[in-house]
CSV table of C-alpha atoms in Angstrom, one decimal:
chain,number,residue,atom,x,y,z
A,9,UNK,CA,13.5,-21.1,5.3
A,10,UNK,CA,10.9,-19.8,2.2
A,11,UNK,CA,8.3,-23.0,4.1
A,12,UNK,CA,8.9,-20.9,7.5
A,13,UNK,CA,7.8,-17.4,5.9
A,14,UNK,CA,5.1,-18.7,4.1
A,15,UNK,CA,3.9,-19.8,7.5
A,16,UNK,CA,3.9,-16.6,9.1
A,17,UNK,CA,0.2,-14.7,8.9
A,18,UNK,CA,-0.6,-11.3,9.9
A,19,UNK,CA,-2.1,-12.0,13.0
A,20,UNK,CA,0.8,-14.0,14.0
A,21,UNK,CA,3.4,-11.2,13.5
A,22,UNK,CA,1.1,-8.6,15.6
A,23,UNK,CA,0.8,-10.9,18.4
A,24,UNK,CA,4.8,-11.7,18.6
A,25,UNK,CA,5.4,-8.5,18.1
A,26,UNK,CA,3.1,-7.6,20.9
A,27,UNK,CA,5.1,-10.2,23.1
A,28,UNK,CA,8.6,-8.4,22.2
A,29,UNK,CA,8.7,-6.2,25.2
A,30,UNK,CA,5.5,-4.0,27.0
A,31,UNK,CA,4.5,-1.2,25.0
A,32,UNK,CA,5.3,1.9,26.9
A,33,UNK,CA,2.7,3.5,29.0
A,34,UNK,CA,1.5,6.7,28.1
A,35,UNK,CA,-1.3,8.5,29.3
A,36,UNK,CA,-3.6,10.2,27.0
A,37,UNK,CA,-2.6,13.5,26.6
A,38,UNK,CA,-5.8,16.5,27.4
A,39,UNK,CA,-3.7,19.3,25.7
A,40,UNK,CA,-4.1,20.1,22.1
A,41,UNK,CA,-6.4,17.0,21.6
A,42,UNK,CA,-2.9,15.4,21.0
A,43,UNK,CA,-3.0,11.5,21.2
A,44,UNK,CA,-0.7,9.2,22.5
A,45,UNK,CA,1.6,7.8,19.7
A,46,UNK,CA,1.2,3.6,18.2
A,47,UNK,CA,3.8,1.6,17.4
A,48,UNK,CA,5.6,2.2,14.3
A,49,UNK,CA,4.5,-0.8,12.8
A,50,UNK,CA,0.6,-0.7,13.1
A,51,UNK,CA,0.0,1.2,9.9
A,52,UNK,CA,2.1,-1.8,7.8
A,53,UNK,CA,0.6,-4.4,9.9
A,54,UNK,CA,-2.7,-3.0,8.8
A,55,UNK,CA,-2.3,-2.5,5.4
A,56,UNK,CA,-1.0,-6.0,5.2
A,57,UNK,CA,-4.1,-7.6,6.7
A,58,UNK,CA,-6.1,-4.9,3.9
A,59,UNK,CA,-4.2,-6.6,0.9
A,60,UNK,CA,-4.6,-10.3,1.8
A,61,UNK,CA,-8.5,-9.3,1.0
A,62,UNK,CA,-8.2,-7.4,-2.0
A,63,UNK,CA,-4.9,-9.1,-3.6
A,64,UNK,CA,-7.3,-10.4,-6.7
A,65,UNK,CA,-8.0,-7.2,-7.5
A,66,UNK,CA,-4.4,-5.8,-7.3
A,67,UNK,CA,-3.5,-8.9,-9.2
A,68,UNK,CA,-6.1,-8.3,-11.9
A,69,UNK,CA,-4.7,-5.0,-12.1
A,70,UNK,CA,-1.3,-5.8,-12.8
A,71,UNK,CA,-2.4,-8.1,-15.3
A,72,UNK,CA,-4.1,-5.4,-17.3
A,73,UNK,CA,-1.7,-3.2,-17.2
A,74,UNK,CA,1.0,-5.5,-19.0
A,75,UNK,CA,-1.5,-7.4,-21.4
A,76,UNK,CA,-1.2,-6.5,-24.7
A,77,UNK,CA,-4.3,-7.9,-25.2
A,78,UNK,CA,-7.2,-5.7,-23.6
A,79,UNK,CA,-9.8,-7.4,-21.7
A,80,UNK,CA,-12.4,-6.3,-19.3
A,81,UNK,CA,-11.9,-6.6,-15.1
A,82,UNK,CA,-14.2,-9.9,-14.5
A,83,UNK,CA,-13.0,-11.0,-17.8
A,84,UNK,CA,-9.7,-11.5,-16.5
A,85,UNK,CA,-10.0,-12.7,-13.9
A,86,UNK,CA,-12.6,-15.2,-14.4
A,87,UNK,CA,-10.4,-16.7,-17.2
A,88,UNK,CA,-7.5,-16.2,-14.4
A,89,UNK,CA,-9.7,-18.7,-12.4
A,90,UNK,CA,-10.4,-21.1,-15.0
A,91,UNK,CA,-6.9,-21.3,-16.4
A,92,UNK,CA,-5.3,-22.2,-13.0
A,93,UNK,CA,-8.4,-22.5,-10.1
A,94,UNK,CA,-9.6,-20.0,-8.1
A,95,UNK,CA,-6.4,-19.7,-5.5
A,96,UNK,CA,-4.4,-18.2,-8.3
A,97,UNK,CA,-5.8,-15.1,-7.8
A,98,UNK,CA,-3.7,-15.5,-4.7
A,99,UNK,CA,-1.2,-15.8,-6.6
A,100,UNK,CA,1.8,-13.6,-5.4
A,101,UNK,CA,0.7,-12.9,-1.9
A,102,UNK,CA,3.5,-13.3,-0.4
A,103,UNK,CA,5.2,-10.0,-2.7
A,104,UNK,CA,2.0,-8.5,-1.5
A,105,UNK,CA,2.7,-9.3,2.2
A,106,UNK,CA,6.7,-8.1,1.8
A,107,UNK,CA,5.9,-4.7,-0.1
A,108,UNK,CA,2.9,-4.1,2.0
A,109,UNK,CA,5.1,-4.3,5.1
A,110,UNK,CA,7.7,-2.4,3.9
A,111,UNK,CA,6.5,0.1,2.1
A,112,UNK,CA,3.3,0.8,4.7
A,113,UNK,CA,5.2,0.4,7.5
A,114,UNK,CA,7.7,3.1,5.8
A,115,UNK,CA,5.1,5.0,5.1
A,116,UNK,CA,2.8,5.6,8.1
A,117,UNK,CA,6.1,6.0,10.4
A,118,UNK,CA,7.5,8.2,8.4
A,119,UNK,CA,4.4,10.3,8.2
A,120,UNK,CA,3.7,10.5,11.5
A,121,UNK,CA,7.1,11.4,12.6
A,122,UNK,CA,7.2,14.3,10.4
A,123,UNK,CA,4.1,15.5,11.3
A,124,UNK,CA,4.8,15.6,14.4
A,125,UNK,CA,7.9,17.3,13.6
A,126,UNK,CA,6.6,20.1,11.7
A,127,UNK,CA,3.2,20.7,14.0
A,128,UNK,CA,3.9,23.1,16.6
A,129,UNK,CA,2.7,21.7,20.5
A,130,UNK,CA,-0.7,22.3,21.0
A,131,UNK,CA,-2.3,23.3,17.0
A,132,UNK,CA,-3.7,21.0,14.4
A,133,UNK,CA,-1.2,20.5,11.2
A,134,UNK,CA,-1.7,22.7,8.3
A,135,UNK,CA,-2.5,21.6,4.8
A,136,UNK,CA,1.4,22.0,3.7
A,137,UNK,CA,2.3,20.2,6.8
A,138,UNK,CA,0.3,17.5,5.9
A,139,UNK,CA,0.8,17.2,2.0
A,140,UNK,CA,5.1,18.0,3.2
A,141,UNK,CA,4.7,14.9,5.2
A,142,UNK,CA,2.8,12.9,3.0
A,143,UNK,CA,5.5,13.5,0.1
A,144,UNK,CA,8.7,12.9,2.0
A,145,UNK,CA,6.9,9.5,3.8
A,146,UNK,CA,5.9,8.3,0.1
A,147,UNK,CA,9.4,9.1,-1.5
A,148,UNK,CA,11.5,7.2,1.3
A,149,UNK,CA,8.6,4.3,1.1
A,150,UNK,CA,8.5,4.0,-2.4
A,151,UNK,CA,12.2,3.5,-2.8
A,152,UNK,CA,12.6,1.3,0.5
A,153,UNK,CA,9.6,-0.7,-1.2
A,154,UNK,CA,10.6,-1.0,-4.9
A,155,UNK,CA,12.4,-4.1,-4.6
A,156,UNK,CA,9.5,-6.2,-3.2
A,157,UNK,CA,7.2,-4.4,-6.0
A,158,UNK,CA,9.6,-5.8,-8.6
A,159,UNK,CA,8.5,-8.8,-7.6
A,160,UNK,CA,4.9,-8.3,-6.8
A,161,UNK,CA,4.3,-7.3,-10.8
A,162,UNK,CA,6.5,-10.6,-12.4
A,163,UNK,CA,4.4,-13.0,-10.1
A,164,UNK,CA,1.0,-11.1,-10.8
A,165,UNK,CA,1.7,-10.9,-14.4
A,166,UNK,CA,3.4,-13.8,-15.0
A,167,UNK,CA,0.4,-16.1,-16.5
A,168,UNK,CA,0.5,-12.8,-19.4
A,169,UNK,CA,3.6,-14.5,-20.5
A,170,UNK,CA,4.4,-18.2,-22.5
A,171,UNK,CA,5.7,-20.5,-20.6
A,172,UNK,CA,9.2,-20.5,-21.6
A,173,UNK,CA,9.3,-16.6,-20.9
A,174,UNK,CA,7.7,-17.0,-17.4
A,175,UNK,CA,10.1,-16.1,-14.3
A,176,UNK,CA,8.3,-18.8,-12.3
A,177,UNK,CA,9.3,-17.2,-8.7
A,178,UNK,CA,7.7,-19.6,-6.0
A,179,UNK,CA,7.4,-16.9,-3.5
A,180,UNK,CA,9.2,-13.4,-2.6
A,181,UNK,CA,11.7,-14.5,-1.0
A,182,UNK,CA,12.7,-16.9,-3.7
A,183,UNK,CA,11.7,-14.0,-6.3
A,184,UNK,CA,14.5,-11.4,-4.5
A,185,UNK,CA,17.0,-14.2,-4.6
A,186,UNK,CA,16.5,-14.8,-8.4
A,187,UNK,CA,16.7,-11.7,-9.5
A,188,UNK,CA,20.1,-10.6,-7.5
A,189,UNK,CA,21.3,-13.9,-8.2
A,190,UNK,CA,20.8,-13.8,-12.4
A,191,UNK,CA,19.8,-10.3,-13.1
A,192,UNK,CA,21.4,-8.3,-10.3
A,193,UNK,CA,20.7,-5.8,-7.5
A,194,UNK,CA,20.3,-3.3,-9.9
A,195,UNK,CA,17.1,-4.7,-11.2
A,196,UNK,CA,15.1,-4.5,-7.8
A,197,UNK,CA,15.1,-0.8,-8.3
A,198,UNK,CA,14.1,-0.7,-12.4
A,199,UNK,CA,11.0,1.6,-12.3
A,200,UNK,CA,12.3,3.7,-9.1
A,201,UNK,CA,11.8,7.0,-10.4
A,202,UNK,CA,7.9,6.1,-11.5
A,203,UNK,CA,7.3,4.2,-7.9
A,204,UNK,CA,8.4,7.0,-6.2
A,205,UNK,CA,6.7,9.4,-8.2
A,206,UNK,CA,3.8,7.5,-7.9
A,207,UNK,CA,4.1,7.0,-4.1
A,208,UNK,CA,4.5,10.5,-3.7
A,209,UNK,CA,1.0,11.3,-5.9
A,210,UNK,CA,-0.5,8.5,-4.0
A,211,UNK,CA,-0.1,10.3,-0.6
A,212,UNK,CA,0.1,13.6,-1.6
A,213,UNK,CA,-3.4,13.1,-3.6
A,214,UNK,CA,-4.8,10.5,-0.6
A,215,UNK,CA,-4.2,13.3,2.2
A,216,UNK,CA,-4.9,15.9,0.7
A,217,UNK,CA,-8.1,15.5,-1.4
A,218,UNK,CA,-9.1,13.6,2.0
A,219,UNK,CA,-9.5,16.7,4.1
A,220,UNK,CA,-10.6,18.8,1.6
A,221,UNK,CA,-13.2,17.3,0.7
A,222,UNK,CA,-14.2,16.4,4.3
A,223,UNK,CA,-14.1,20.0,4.6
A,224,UNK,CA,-16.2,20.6,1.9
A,225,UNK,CA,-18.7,18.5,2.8
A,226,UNK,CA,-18.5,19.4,6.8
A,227,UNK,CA,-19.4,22.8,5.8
A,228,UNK,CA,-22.2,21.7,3.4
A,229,UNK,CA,-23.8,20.3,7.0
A,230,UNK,CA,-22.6,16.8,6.6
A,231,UNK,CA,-22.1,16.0,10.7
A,232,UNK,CA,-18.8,13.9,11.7
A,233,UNK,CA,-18.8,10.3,11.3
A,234,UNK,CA,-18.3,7.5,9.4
A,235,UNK,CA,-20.8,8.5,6.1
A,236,UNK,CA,-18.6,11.6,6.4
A,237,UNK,CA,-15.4,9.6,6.3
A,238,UNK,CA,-16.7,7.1,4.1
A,239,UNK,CA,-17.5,10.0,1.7
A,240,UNK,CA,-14.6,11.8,2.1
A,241,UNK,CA,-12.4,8.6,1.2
A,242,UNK,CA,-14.9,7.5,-1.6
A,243,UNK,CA,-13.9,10.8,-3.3
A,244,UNK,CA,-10.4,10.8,-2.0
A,245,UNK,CA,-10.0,7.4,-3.3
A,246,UNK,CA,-11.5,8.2,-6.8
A,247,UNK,CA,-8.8,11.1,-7.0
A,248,UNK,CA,-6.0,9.5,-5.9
A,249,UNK,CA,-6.5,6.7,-8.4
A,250,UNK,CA,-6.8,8.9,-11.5
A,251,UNK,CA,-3.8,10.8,-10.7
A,252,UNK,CA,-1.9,7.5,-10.0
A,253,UNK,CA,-3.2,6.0,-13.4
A,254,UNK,CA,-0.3,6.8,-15.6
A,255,UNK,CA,2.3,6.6,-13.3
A,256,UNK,CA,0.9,3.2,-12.1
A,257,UNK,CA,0.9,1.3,-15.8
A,258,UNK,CA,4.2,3.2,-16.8
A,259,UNK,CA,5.7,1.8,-13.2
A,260,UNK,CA,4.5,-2.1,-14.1
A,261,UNK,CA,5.5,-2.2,-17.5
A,262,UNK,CA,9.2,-1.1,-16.8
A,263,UNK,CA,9.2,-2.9,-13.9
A,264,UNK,CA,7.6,-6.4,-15.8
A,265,UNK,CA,10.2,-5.6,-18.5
A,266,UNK,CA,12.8,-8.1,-18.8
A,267,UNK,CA,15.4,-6.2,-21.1
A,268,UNK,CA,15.4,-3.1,-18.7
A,269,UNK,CA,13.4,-0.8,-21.0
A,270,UNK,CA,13.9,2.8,-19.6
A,271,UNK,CA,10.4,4.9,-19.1
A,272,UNK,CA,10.6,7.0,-22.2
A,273,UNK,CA,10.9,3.9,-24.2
A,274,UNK,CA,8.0,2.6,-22.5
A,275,UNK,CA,5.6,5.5,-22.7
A,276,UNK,CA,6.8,6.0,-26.5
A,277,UNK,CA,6.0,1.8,-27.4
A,278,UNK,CA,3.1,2.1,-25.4
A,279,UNK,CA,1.4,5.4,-27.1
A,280,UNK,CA,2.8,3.7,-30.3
A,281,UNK,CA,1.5,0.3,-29.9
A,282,UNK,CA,-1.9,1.5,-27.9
A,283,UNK,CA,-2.7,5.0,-27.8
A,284,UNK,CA,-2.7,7.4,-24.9
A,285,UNK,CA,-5.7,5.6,-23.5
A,286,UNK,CA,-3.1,2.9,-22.5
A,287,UNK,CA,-2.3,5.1,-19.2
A,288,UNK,CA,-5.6,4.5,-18.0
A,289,UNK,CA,-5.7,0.7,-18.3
A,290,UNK,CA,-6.7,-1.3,-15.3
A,291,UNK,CA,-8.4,2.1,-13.4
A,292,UNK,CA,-11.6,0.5,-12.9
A,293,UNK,CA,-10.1,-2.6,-10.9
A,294,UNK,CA,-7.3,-0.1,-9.6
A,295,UNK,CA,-10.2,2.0,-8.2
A,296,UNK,CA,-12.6,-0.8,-7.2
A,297,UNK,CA,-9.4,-2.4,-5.1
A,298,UNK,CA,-8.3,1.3,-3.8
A,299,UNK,CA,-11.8,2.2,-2.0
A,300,UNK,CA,-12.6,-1.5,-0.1
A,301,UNK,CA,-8.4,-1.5,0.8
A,302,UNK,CA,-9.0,1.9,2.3
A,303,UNK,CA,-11.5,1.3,4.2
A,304,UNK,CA,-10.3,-2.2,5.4
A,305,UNK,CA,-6.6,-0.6,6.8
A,306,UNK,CA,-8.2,2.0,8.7
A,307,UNK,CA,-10.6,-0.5,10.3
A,308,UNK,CA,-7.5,-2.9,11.3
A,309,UNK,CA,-5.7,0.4,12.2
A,310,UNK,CA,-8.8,1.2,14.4
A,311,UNK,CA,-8.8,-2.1,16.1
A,312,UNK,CA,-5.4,-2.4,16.4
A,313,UNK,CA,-5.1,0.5,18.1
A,314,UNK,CA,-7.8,0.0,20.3
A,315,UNK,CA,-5.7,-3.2,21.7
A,316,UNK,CA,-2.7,-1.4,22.2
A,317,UNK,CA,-4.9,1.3,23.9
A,318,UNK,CA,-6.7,-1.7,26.4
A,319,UNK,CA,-2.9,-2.8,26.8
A,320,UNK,CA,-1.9,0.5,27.9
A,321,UNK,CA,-4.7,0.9,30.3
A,322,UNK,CA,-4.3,-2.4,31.8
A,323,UNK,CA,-0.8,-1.3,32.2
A,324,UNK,CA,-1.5,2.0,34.2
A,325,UNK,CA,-4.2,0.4,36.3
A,326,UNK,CA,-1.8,-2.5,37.4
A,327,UNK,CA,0.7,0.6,37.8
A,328,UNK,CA,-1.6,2.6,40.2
A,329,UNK,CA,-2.4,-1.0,41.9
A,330,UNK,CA,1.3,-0.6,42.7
A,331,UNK,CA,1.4,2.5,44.5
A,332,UNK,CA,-1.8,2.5,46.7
């Protein structure tokens, strides 16, 4: 069963998915500039095809934040490289695949829904609209995902620890099983109220810095595009991960803890042990993975959407065939 999902790719799921059943055929809509809605699943499918690329830098990240000896970005992961080869910094992909497909998924759905929901017919959403539905998608995603993040942090961390200490999980699936089976199910949600907090700032601070400073810079004359976008995200992104800093490293290092050390205890050891710099560790690999990721799930989301839109077409053509 673990061989089987380890098999599956990205690309594989979109096009069985694809095969499930014809995606319904809507016509775009000339009212409102309102689109036609995706599948539910695009924006996970998307983001999971984003963090296959950039899972050495996520793992780097986790890696910093739970060292308790400090070391520099490439420093890390070069001797990451050396200790094991270069696919370890692959190490842990398939928790990457599991929380990026739940907790995406979750996330884009449930934004768009609301939106949609709180946008009257025919008007563009308003700022609260936006950061309202930003906050309630990344609360549901980050509890819905904190089980396979659980997971994600002991196998990305796991070389931080000796040997004997190491949990040694071959895959996610495995890793879930392991942890219900000798720890139990109240482990996959240790960290919750730091994930979700951190989902929450993570979408909140995404969408919202996004348009305004797309704003900002539309009405310094900056034209629509993609420089605009890619400067609006650049900022958006550099936000986004400074807010998310603290919440990020307290979130792995109650989550990599194997005694179930509550988050005061943590920030208190770690202010202790480190100083109140520690909340900061890993931002320059956090933000360095952030921007490309980014960038890389709204270019899947742009061409996965632009097959479902040729589908739908194909679809309405073969329809009017039909009735000539």
């Amino acid at each position: 069963m673990a061989e089987q999902l380890l098999s599956i790719s990205p690309a594989s799921v979109l096009a069985q998915m694809a095969a499930v059943a014809p995606l319904p055929v809507v016509a775009p809509s000339q009212s409102g500039g309102s689109k036609a809605k995706y599948p539910f699943y695009l924006g996970g499918l998307s983001a999971t095809c984003a963090a296959s690329i950039t899972h050495p830098l996520d793992l780097t990240k986790y890696r910093l934040q739970t060292a308790t000896v400090r070391q520099g970005m490439f420093t890390t992961m070069v001797t990451t490289a050396r200790a094991e080869g270069i696919t370890t910094l692959w190490h842990g992909i398939t928790a990457t695949w599991l929380r990026q497909f739940l907790y995406s998924l979750t996330r884009f759905a449930v934004y768009e829904d609301v939106k949609a929901r709180l946008t009257k017919p025919g008007t563009q959403p308003t700022t609260a609209t936006l950061a309202t539905s930003a906050a309630l998608a990344g609360a549901i995603a980050g509890v819905i995902g904190n089980p396979a993040e659980i997971v994600l942090v002991r196998m990305c961390s796991d070389l931080n620890r000796a040997p004997a200490a190491r949990f040694n999980y071959s895959n996610s699936v495995s890793g879930l099983a392991k942890i219900t089976r000798t720890e139990g199910m109240g482990t996959l949600f240790l960290g919750l109220g730091p994930n979700v907090v951190r989902s929450v700032v993570m979408n909140v601070a995404q969408l919202g810095s996004f348009d305004l400073f797309k704003s900002l810079l539309n009405s310094a004359g900056m034209q629509e595009g993609s420089a605009l976008t890619f400067a609006a995200s650049f900022a958006a992104g550099t936000t986004a991960t400074t807010l998310c800093a603290p919440v990020d490293v307290i979130k792995s290092r109650v989550q990599n803890s194997s005694t179930g050390e509550g988050v005061l205890s943590v920030i208190r050891s770690s202010i202790k042990q480190d100083g109140p710099a520690v909340f900061f560790r890993g931002w320059t690999p956090a933000w360095i993975r952030l921007q490309p990721q980014t960038t890389l799930i709204y270019f899947f989301l742009t061409y996965f959407q632009g097959v479902v839109d040729e589908k739908r077409e194909a679809q309405l053509k073969t329809t009017d065939a039909r009735l000539v």
